[in-house]
Coordinates of C-alpha atoms and ligand atoms in Angstrom, one line a residue:
M1 CA 0.0 0.0 0.0
Q2 CA 1.2 3.5 -0.9
H3 CA 2.2 5.7 2.1
E4 CA -0.4 8.4 2.7
S5 CA 0.9 11.9 2.1
K6 CA 0.6 14.5 4.9
A7 CA -1.8 16.5 2.7
G8 CA -3.9 13.3 2.3
L9 CA -3.8 12.7 6.1
L10 CA -4.9 16.3 6.8
R11 CA -7.7 16.2 4.2
R12 CA -9.0 12.9 5.7
R13 CA -8.9 14.3 9.2
L14 CA -10.7 17.5 8.1
S15 CA -13.5 15.6 6.6
A16 CA -13.9 13.1 9.5
P17 CA -16.1 14.0 12.5
G18 CA -14.4 16.0 15.3
V19 CA -12.2 19.0 15.4
V20 CA -8.6 19.0 14.0
R21 CA -6.4 20.5 16.7
V22 CA -3.5 22.6 15.5
A23 CA -0.7 24.4 17.4
G24 CA 1.2 27.3 16.2
A25 CA 5.0 27.0 16.0
H26 CA 7.9 29.4 15.5
D27 CA 10.5 26.8 14.6
A28 CA 11.1 23.1 14.2
L29 CA 11.6 22.5 17.9
S30 CA 8.3 24.2 18.9
A31 CA 6.7 22.2 16.1
L32 CA 8.1 19.0 17.6
V33 CA 6.8 19.9 21.0
A34 CA 3.3 20.4 19.5
E35 CA 3.5 17.0 17.8
D36 CA 5.0 15.4 21.0
V37 CA 2.0 16.4 23.1
G38 CA -0.5 15.1 20.6
F39 CA -1.6 18.0 18.3
D40 CA -2.9 16.8 14.9
A41 CA -1.0 19.4 12.9
V42 CA 1.3 22.4 13.1
W43 CA 0.6 26.0 12.1
A44 CA 3.7 27.7 10.7
S45 CA 2.6 31.1 12.1
S46 CA 3.7 34.3 10.5
L47 CA 3.5 36.0 13.9
A48 CA 5.7 33.4 15.6
I49 CA 8.2 33.0 12.8
S50 CA 8.6 36.8 12.6
A51 CA 9.0 36.9 16.4
S52 CA 11.6 34.2 16.3
R53 CA 13.6 36.5 14.1
G54 CA 13.0 39.4 16.5
L55 CA 10.7 41.1 14.1
P56 CA 7.1 42.2 13.9
D57 CA 4.6 40.4 11.8
M58 CA 4.2 43.0 9.1
S59 CA 5.4 41.4 5.8
L60 CA 9.1 42.2 6.6
L61 CA 10.2 38.6 6.1
T62 CA 10.0 37.3 2.6
M63 CA 8.3 34.2 1.2
T64 CA 11.7 32.5 1.2
D65 CA 12.1 33.1 4.9
Y66 CA 8.7 31.8 5.8
L67 CA 9.1 28.8 3.4
Q68 CA 12.4 27.9 5.0
A69 CA 10.9 28.0 8.5
A70 CA 7.9 25.9 7.4
G71 CA 10.2 23.5 5.6
Y72 CA 12.3 23.0 8.8
M73 CA 9.1 22.2 10.7
N74 CA 7.9 19.8 8.0
D75 CA 11.2 18.0 7.9
A76 CA 11.3 17.6 11.7
C77 CA 7.6 16.5 12.2
R78 CA 5.5 13.6 11.2
V79 CA 2.3 15.6 11.5
P80 CA 1.1 17.8 8.6
V81 CA 2.2 21.5 8.5
I82 CA -0.3 24.2 7.6
A83 CA 1.6 27.3 6.4
D84 CA 0.4 30.8 7.3
C85 CA 1.2 32.5 4.0
D86 CA -0.2 36.0 4.8
T87 CA -1.5 37.6 1.6
G88 CA 0.3 35.2 -0.6
F89 CA 3.2 37.5 -0.8
G90 CA 1.9 39.6 -3.7
N91 CA -0.6 39.1 -6.5
A92 CA -2.0 36.0 -8.1
V93 CA 1.3 35.3 -9.8
N94 CA 3.1 35.4 -6.5
V95 CA 0.5 33.0 -5.1
A96 CA 1.1 30.5 -8.0
Y97 CA 4.8 30.5 -7.2
M98 CA 4.1 30.2 -3.5
V99 CA 1.9 27.2 -4.0
R100 CA 4.5 25.4 -6.1
Q101 CA 7.2 26.1 -3.6
Y102 CA 5.3 25.1 -0.5
E103 CA 3.8 22.0 -2.1
A104 CA 7.2 20.9 -3.2
A105 CA 8.6 21.4 0.3
G106 CA 6.0 18.9 1.6
V107 CA 3.8 21.4 3.3
A108 CA 0.2 20.0 3.5
A109 CA -1.8 23.2 3.3
V110 CA -1.4 26.9 2.8
C111 CA -3.6 29.6 4.2
I112 CA -3.9 33.1 2.6
E113 CA -5.8 36.1 3.9
D114 CA -7.8 38.8 2.2
K115 CA -5.7 41.8 3.2
V116 CA -3.5 43.9 1.0
F117 CA 0.3 43.5 1.0
P118 CA 2.1 44.5 3.1
K119 CA -0.2 43.2 5.9
R120 CA 0.0 43.8 9.6
N121 CA -0.8 41.2 12.3
S122 CA -4.5 41.1 13.0
F123 CA -4.1 42.1 16.7
V124 CA -1.9 45.1 16.2
H125 CA -3.8 48.3 16.8
T126 CA -3.5 49.8 13.4
E127 CA -5.6 50.1 10.3
Q128 CA -6.4 46.8 8.5
V129 CA -6.9 47.1 4.8
L130 CA -8.9 44.4 3.0
E131 CA -8.2 43.2 -0.5
D132 CA -11.0 43.4 -3.0
A133 CA -13.0 40.2 -2.7
D134 CA -12.8 39.4 -6.4
V135 CA -9.0 40.0 -6.5
F136 CA -8.6 37.7 -3.6
A137 CA -11.0 35.0 -5.1
R138 CA -8.7 35.1 -8.1
K139 CA -5.7 34.3 -5.9
I140 CA -7.7 31.3 -4.6
E141 CA -8.5 30.1 -8.1
V142 CA -4.9 30.4 -9.2
A143 CA -3.7 28.6 -6.0
K144 CA -6.1 25.6 -6.7
R145 CA -5.1 25.5 -10.3
T146 CA -1.4 25.5 -9.5
Q147 CA -1.3 22.6 -7.0
R148 CA -0.1 19.3 -8.4
G149 CA -1.5 16.8 -5.9
D150 CA -5.2 16.4 -5.3
D151 CA -4.9 16.5 -1.5
F152 CA -3.0 19.8 -1.0
L153 CA -5.3 22.2 0.7
V154 CA -5.8 25.9 0.2
I155 CA -7.5 27.7 3.2
A156 CA -9.0 31.1 2.5
R157 CA -8.9 33.4 5.5
T158 CA -11.3 36.3 5.8
E159 CA -10.2 39.3 7.8
A160 CA -13.6 41.1 7.3
A161 CA -14.4 41.1 11.0
I162 CA -10.9 42.0 12.0
A163 CA -11.2 45.1 9.6
G164 CA -14.5 46.0 11.3
L165 CA -16.7 45.1 8.4
G166 CA -18.8 42.6 10.3
V167 CA -19.9 39.0 10.0
D168 CA -22.2 39.7 6.9
E169 CA -19.2 40.8 4.9
A170 CA -17.2 37.8 6.2
L171 CA -20.0 35.5 5.0
R172 CA -20.2 37.2 1.6
R173 CA -16.5 36.8 1.1
A174 CA -16.4 33.3 2.4
H175 CA -19.0 32.2 -0.1
R176 CA -17.1 33.9 -2.9
Y177 CA -13.9 32.1 -1.8
V178 CA -15.5 28.7 -1.6
D179 CA -17.0 29.3 -5.1
A180 CA -13.4 30.0 -6.2
G181 CA -12.3 26.6 -4.9
A182 CA -11.1 27.2 -1.3
D183 CA -11.0 23.9 0.7
A184 CA -11.8 25.6 4.0
I185 CA -12.5 29.1 5.5
L186 CA -10.6 30.6 8.3
M187 CA -13.0 33.1 9.9
H188 CA -10.8 35.4 12.0
S189 CA -12.2 37.4 14.9
K190 CA -10.6 39.5 17.6
S191 CA -13.8 39.6 19.7
R192 CA -13.3 38.7 23.4
Q193 CA -16.2 36.2 23.0
P194 CA -16.9 33.7 20.2
D195 CA -19.9 35.7 19.2
E196 CA -18.8 36.6 15.7
V197 CA -17.6 33.1 15.0
L198 CA -20.9 31.7 16.3
E199 CA -22.9 34.0 14.1
F200 CA -20.8 33.1 11.2
C201 CA -21.2 29.3 11.7
D202 CA -24.9 29.7 12.3
A203 CA -25.4 31.3 8.9
W204 CA -22.7 29.3 7.1
Q205 CA -24.4 25.9 7.7
C206 CA -21.2 24.0 7.2
R207 CA -20.9 24.8 3.5
A208 CA -17.1 24.1 3.8
P209 CA -14.9 23.4 6.9
V210 CA -14.5 26.4 9.2
V211 CA -11.2 27.1 10.9
V212 CA -10.9 29.4 13.9
V213 CA -8.1 31.0 15.9
P214 CA -9.2 31.5 19.5
T215 CA -6.6 34.0 20.7
T216 CA -8.9 36.7 22.1
Y217 CA -11.8 34.3 22.9
F218 CA -9.5 31.8 24.4
A219 CA -12.0 30.5 27.0
W220 CA -14.1 28.9 24.2
H221 CA -13.8 25.1 24.8
V222 CA -13.0 22.9 21.8
D223 CA -16.2 20.8 22.5
D224 CA -18.3 24.0 22.2
A225 CA -16.5 24.9 19.0
A226 CA -17.3 21.4 17.7
K227 CA -20.9 21.9 18.5
A228 CA -21.0 25.2 16.7
G229 CA -19.7 23.4 13.5
V230 CA -16.0 24.3 13.6
S231 CA -13.7 21.8 11.9
M232 CA -10.3 23.1 13.0
V233 CA -9.0 25.1 15.9
I234 CA -5.6 26.7 15.7
Y235 CA -3.9 27.7 19.0
A236 CA -1.7 30.0 17.0
N237 CA 0.6 31.7 19.5
Q238 CA 0.3 29.9 22.8
A239 CA 3.6 28.1 22.4
L240 CA 5.4 31.3 21.4
R241 CA 4.0 33.1 24.4
A242 CA 4.8 30.2 26.7
S243 CA 8.4 30.1 25.5
V244 CA 8.9 33.8 26.1
S245 CA 7.5 33.6 29.7
S246 CA 9.4 30.3 30.5
M247 CA 12.7 31.5 29.1
G248 CA 12.3 34.8 31.0
H249 CA 11.4 33.1 34.3
A250 CA 14.3 30.6 34.1
L251 CA 16.9 33.1 33.1
R252 CA 15.7 35.7 35.6
Q253 CA 15.9 33.2 38.4
T254 CA 19.3 32.0 37.3
L255 CA 20.7 35.5 37.2
A256 CA 19.3 36.5 40.5
N257 CA 20.3 33.3 42.3
G258 CA 23.8 32.9 40.8
S259 CA 23.0 29.3 39.8
S260 CA 20.1 27.5 38.1
V261 CA 19.2 25.6 41.2
P262 CA 15.8 27.3 41.7
V263 CA 14.6 26.4 38.2
E264 CA 16.1 22.9 37.6
D265 CA 12.9 21.2 38.6
C266 CA 10.8 23.2 36.1
I267 CA 13.1 23.2 33.0
A268 CA 13.2 20.3 30.6
P269 CA 15.9 17.8 31.5
M270 CA 18.5 17.2 28.8
A271 CA 17.0 13.8 28.1
D272 CA 13.8 15.5 26.8
I273 CA 15.9 17.6 24.4
F274 CA 17.7 14.5 23.2
R275 CA 14.4 12.7 22.7
L276 CA 12.9 15.5 20.6
Q277 CA 16.1 15.6 18.6
R278 CA 15.8 11.8 18.1
V279 CA 19.5 11.4 19.1
D280 CA 19.1 7.6 19.4
E281 CA 17.9 7.3 15.8
W282 CA 20.8 9.3 14.6
L283 CA 23.3 7.4 16.7
A284 CA 21.9 4.1 15.5
L285 CA 22.9 5.1 12.0
E286 CA 26.6 4.8 13.2
S287 CA 26.3 1.3 14.4
Ligands
SPV1 C1 -0.4 34.0 13.0 O1 -0.3 33.1 13.9 O2 0.5 34.5 12.5 C2 -1.8 34.3 12.6 C3 -2.9 34.4 13.5 O3 -1.9 34.7 11.4 S1 -3.0 36.0 14.1 O4 -1.8 36.2 14.9 O5 -4.2 35.9 14.9 O6 -3.1 36.9 13.0
MG2 MG1 -0.1 35.2 10.5

């Protein structure tokens, strides 16, 4: 029997009952931690990859930078990688090149959002400018036409609610993007409650899988998201934020104490690092 591709695996999981649970990663190691604890897939987050380079998420890094980061995650992990590809790094032609490159790197899915390039992170307090819906739908059409394998997924993300245009505009756009061939819709919201997403799902009637990113409405339980008709939940930045606070805590304590004694019990033992690096598998190649 032929080995199932990661895109095939993700597509099958997305169409099966239950929610696909995805964790955002900033590098291969954080992607491995997500896989290790049991997440179904990894989100190669533009926010997290930018932060790992010490930069804001505002289209400063290039496609090549993001592709390299997603490729490292994909090489390290067995679970599928979903790449956050911002606006597609330009126009429909850039999207075609992007799809070719990401699919060739083994990434299972790409997600593009309907903002204009250069985009800013959805939570930064600044103006958010939406792309014309037809122009964006054309990017989706081109992405779908460009992919070589049948299972590769293109997720269309609408930022209508982020830009303050409301759920009706998000719905209008989502229908347009599914008409253009999108495999799933990421309905983004920065509401403190899941109200916008609930309103969306209610009207959407599961026309295509719905993906959500509960960063501001983090108390929404995954079982309630499932009941609302959500197919995929992405915890986009929890690992990044956890790493910043854990590193800060461990280093602060070590500096203050003059040794790492106070934190030894709460930092990963070296054995955990070796396990994630699969040191034994590499050593076995020598013998
Ligand atoms: C990311 O993780 O980069 C995302 C999600 O795109 S958000 O930060 O909510 O825009
Ligand atoms: Mg992003």
